[in-house]
Tab-separated table of C-alpha atoms in Angstrom:
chain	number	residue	atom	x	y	z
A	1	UNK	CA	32.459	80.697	95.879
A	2	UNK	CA	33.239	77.500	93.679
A	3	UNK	CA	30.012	78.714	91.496
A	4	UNK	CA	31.903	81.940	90.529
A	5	UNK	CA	34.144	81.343	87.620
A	6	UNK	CA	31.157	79.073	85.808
A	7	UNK	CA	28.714	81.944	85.770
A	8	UNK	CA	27.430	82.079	82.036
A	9	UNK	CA	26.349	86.013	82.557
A	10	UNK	CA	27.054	89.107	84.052
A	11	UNK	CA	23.544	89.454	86.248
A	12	UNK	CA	24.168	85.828	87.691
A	13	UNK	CA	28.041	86.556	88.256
A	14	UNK	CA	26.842	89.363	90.089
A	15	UNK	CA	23.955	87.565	91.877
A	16	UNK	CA	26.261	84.859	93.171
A	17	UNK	CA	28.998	87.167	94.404
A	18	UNK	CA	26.029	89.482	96.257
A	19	UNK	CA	25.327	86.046	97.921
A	20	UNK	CA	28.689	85.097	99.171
A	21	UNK	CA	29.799	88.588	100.667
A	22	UNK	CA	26.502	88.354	102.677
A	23	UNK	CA	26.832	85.164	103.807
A	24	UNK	CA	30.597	86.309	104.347
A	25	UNK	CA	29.412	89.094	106.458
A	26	UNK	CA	26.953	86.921	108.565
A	27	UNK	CA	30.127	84.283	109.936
A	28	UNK	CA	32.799	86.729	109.987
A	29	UNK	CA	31.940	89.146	112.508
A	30	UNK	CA	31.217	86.788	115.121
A	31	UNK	CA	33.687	84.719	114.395
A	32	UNK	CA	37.060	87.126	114.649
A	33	UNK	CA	34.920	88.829	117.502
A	34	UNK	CA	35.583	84.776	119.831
A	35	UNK	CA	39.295	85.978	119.691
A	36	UNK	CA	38.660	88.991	122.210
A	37	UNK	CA	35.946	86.070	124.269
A	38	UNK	CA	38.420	83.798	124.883
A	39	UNK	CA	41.642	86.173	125.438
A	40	UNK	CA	42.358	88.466	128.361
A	41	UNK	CA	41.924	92.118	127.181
A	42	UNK	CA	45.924	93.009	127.142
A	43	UNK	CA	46.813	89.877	124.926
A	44	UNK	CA	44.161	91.622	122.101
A	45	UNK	CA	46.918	92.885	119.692
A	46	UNK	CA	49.251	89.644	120.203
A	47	UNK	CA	46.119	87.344	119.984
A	48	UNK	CA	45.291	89.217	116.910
A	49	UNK	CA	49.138	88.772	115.777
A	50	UNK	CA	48.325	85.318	115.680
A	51	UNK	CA	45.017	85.421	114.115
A	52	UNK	CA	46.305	87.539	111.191
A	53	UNK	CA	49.623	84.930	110.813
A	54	UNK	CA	47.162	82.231	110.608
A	55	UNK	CA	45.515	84.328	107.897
A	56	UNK	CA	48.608	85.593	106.262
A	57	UNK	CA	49.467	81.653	105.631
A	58	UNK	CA	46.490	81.333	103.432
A	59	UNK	CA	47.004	84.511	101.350
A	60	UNK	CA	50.389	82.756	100.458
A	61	UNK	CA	49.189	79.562	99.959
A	62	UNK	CA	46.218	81.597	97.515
A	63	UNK	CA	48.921	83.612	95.776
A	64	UNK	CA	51.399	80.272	95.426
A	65	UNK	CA	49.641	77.708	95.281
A	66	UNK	CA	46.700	78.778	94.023
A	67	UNK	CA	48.509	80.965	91.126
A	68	UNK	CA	50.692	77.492	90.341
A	69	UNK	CA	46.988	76.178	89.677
A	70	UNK	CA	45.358	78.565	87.798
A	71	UNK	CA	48.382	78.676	85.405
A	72	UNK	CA	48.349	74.411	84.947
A	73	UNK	CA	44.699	73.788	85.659
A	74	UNK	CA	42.623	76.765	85.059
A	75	UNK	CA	40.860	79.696	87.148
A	76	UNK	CA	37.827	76.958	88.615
A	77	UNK	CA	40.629	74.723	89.903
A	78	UNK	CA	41.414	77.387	92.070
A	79	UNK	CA	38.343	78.230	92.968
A	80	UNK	CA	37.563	74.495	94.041
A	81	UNK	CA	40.779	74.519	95.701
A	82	UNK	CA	39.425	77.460	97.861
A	83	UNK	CA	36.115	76.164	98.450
A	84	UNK	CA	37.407	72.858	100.187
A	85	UNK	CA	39.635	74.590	102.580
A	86	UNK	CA	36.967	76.563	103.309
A	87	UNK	CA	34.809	73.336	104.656
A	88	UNK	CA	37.880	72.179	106.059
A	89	UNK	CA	38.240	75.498	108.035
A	90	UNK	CA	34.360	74.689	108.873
A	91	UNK	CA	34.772	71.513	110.453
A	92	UNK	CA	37.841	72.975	112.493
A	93	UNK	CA	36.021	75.517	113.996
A	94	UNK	CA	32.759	73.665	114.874
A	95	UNK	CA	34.774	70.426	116.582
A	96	UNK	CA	37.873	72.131	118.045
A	97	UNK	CA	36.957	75.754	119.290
A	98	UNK	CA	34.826	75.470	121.857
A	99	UNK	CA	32.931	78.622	123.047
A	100	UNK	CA	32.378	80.030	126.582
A	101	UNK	CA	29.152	79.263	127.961
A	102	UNK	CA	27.171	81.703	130.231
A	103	UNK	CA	29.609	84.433	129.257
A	104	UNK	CA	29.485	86.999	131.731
A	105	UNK	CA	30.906	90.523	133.667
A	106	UNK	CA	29.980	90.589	137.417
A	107	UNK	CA	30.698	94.387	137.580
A	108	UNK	CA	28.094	95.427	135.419
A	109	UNK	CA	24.597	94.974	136.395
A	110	UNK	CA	22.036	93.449	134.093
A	111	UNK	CA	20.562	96.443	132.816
A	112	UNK	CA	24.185	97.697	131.824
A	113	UNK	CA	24.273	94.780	130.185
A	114	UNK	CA	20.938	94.707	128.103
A	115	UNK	CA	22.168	98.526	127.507
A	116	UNK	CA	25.226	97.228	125.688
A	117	UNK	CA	23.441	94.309	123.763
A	118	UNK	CA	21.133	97.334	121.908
A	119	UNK	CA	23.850	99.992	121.853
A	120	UNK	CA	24.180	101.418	118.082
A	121	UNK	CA	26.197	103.848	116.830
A	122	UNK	CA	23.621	106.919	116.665
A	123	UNK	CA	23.281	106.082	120.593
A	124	UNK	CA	26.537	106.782	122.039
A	125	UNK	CA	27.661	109.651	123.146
A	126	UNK	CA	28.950	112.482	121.194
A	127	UNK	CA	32.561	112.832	121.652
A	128	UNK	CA	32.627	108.925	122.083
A	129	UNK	CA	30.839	108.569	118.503
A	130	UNK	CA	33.105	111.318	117.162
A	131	UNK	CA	35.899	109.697	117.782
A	132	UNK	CA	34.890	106.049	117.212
A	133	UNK	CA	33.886	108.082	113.360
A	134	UNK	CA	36.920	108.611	112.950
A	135	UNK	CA	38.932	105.621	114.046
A	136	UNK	CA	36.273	103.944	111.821
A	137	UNK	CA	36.862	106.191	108.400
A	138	UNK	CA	41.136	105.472	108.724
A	139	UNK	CA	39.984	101.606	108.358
A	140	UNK	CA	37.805	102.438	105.580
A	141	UNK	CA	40.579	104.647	103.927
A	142	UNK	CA	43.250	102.433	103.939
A	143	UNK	CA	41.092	99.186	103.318
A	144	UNK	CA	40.286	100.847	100.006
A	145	UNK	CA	44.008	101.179	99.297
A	146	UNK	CA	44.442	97.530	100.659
A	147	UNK	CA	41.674	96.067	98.293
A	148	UNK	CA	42.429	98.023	95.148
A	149	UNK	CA	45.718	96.664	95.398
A	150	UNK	CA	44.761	93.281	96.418
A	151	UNK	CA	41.991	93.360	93.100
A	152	UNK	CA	43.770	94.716	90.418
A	153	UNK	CA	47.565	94.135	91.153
A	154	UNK	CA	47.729	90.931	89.438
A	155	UNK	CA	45.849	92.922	86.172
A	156	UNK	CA	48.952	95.728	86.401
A	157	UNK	CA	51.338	92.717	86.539
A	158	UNK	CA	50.128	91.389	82.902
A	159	UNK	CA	49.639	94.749	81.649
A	160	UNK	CA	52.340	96.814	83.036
A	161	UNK	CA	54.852	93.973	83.645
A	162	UNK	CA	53.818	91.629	80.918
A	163	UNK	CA	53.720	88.953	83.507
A	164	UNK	CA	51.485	85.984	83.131
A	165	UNK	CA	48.181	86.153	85.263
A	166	UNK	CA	49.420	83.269	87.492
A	167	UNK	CA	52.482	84.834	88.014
A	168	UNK	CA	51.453	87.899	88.785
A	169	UNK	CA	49.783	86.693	91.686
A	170	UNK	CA	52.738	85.109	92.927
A	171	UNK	CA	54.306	88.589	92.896
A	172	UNK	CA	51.889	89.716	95.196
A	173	UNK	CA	52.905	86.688	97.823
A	174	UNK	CA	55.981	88.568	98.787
A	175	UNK	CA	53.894	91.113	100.598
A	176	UNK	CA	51.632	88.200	102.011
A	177	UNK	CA	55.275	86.361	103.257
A	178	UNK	CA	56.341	89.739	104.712
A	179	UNK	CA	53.017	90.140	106.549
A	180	UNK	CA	53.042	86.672	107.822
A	181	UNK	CA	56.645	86.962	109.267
A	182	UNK	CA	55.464	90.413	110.808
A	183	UNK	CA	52.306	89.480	112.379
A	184	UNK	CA	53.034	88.397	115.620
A	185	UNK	CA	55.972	91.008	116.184
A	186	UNK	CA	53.740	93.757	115.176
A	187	UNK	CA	51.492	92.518	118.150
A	188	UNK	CA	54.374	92.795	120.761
A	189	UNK	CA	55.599	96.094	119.226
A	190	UNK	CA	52.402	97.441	119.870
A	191	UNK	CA	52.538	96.537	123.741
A	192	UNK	CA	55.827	98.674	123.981
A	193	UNK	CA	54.853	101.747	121.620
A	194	UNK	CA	51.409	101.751	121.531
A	195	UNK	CA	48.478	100.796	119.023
A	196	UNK	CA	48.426	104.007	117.963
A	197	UNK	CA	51.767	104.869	117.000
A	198	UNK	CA	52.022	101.712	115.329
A	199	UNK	CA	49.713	102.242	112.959
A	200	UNK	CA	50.381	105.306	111.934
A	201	UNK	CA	54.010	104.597	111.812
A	202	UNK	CA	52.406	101.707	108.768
A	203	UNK	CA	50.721	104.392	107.260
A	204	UNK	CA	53.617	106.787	106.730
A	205	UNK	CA	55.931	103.444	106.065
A	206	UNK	CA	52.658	102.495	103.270
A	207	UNK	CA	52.829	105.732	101.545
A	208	UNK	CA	57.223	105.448	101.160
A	209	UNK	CA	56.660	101.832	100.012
A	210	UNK	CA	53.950	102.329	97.294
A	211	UNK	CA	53.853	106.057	95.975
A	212	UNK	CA	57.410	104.691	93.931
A	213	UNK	CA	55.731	101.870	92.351
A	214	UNK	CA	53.599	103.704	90.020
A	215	UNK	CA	57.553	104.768	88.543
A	216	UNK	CA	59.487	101.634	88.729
A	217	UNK	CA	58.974	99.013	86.058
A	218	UNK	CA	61.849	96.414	87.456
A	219	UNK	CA	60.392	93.493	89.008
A	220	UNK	CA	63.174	92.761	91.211
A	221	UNK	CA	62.639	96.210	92.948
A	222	UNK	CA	58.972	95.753	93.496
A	223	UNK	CA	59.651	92.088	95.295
A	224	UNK	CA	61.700	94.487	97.681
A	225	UNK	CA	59.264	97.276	98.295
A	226	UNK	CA	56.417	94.577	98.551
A	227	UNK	CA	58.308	92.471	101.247
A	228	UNK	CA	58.754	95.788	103.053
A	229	UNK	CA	54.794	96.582	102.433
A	230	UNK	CA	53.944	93.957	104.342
A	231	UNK	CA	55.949	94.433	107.574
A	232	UNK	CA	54.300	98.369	107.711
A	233	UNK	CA	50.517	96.755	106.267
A	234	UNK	CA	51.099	94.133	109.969
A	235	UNK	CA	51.327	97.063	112.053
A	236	UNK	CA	48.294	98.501	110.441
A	237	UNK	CA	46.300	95.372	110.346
A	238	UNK	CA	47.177	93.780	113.822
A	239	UNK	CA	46.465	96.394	115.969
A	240	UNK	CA	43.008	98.181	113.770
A	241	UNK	CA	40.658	95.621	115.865
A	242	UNK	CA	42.310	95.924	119.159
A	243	UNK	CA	41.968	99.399	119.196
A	244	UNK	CA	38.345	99.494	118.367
A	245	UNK	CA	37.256	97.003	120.835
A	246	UNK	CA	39.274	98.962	123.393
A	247	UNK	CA	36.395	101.455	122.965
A	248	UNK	CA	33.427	99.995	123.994
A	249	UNK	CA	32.931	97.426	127.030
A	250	UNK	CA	33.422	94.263	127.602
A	251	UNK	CA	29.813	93.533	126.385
A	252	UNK	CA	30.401	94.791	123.156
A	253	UNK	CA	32.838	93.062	121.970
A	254	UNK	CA	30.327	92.061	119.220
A	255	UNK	CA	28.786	95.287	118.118
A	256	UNK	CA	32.208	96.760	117.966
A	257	UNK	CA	33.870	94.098	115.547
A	258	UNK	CA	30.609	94.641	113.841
A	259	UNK	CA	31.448	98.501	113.206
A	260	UNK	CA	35.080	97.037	112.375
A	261	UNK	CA	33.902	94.879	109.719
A	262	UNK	CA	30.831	96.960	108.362
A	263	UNK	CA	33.349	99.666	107.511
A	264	UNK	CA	36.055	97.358	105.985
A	265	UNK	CA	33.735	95.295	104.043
A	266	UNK	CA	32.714	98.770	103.103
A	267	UNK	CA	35.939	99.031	101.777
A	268	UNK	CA	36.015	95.878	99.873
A	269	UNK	CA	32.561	96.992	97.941
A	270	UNK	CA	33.060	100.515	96.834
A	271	UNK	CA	36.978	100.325	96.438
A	272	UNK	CA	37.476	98.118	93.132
A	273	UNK	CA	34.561	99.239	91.652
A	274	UNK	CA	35.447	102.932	92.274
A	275	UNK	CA	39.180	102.130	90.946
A	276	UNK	CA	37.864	100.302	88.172
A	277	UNK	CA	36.117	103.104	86.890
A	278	UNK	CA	39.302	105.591	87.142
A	279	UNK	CA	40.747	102.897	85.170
A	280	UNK	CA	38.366	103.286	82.445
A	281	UNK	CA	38.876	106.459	82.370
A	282	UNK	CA	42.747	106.292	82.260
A	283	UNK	CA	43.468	103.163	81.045
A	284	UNK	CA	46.725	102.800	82.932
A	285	UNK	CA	46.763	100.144	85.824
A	286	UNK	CA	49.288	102.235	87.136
A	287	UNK	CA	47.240	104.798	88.681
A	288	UNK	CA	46.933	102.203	91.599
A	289	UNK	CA	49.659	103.365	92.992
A	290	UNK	CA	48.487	107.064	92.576
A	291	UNK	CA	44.879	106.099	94.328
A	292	UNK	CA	46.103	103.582	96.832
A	293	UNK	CA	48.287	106.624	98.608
A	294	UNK	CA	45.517	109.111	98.416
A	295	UNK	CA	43.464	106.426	100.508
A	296	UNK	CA	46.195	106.059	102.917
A	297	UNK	CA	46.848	109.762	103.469
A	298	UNK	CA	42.955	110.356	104.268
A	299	UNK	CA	43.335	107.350	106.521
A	300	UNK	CA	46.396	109.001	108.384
A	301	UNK	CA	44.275	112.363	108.525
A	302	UNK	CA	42.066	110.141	109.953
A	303	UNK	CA	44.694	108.713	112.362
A	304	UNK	CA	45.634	112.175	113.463
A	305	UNK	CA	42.050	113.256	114.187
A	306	UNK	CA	41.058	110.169	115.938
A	307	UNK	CA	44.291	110.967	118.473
A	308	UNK	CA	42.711	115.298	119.040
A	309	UNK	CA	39.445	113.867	119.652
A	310	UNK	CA	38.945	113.195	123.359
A	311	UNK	CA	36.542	111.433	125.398
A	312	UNK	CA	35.054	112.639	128.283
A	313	UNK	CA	34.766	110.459	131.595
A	314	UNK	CA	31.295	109.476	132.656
């Protein structure tokens, strides 16, 4: 990550950033998936409240503090800047969380067990898969709408706005604040509507908030639509995890935050590049906010088909 900005070419830029999503996608999984270890099963969407406050924080001190940088100090400042929380974060982890030991589920036998350590997605069973499919494309969906606008919202800030780069990232923090102060409430909401409802109440709340922005060019406004982004993007975001976990086992708990994150990182790959290339096309960063709703109304199709599909017992 701190190697980025000082890349002399394209094919090493590229080579470099290959390197840090894998190594991204190696930690990450198994680390979000020691939230549902150590937490009782109907704490998952508060827990995860928590997690994603914790992770809110940062975006705003990336957006603030690390926009405040890049304007005074240049883009590898805030790269460094990134890198050495990121050991920080390291050290936390490895001294202070410590991880169950001998982790194990009395009810199910050893085979069951061994079963669920193998299980891949081609294995389960039909209706299961079908609906675990679908549940699976509404993250991808709206992940691409979330990472477009995460990638190039700063770029239709100095273009559309005539912002400065550093302060067009700070723009951005007012959805990050709004998330933060939602994240924990969208966890306890959840417990009282259901996981379900919630999200697809931020999908429909999503598609009010940003289908306008393509049309308004006063900055005040979009503070106010962002802030009110990031309450609906909470009760997306909170309860996505919770709800796949709550279809597999116990035992799975891994291989199901894997499916969570091979989808969303997914997302994160073929999303800006696929934008970037409607931008070419168009040459109006404005179209984000034609393409970010299109993702999140085949992610609420999504939604909708995930809640017809049923599962059989047994």
């Amino acid at each position: 990550f701190f190697l980025v900005p000082y890349m002399p070419s394209l094919p090493l830029l590229m080579l470099v950033l290959i390197i840090f999503n894998f190594t991204m996608s190696v930690w990450r999984s198994p680390m979000i998936s020691l939230m549902p270890d150590l937490t009782p099963e109907p704490l998952w969407s508060k827990a995860n409240g928590v997690i994603n406050l914790m992770g809110g924080v940062g975006s705003i001190i990336a957006f603030l503090v690390g926009g405040r940088i890049a304007n005074s100090l240049g883009r590898g400042a805030t790269f460094a800047m990134g890198s050495i929380i990121t050991v920080i974060a390291v050290l936390v982890l490895f001294f202070f969380v410590k991880e169950k030991k001998g982790y194990s589920h009395p009810q199910e036998s050893e085979d069951e067990m061994k079963k669920a350590s193998i299980a891949s997605f081609l294995t389960l069973p039909k209706d299961k898969r079908k609906r675990l499919l679908f549940l699976l494309l509404a993250i991808f969906f709206w992940f691409c709408a979330f990472n477009a606008i995460e990638t190039y919202f700063t770029l239709f800030a100095v273009n559309e706005l005539g912002m400065s780069e550093g302060s067009g990232a700070m723009l951005l923090a007012f959805f990050s604040v709004s998330f933060v102060v939602f994240a924990i409430p969208s966890g306890f909401l959840a417990s009282k509507i259901g996981k379900v409802k919630s999200i697809t109440i931020g999908l429909i709340g999503l598609l009010v908030v940003f289908i306008p922005l393509n049309l308004i060019m006063n900055v005040a406004v979009i503070r106010v639509l962002l802030l009110v982004g990031g309450f609906f993007w909470a009760m997306i975001n909170i309860n996505s995890l919770p709800l796949v976990l709550n279809l597999g086992s116990n035992n799975e708990i891994g291989t199901y935050t894997g499916y969570y994150y091979f989808f969303s990182f997914s997302a994160s790959i073929v999303s800006p590049i696929l934008f970037g290339a409607i931008r070419d096309v168009t040459q109006d960063y404005g179209d984000l906010f034609i393409y970010a709703p299109i993702c999140f109304v085949f992610s609420l199709l999504c939604v909708l088909a995930y809640q017809k599909t049923k599962v059989k017992e047994g």
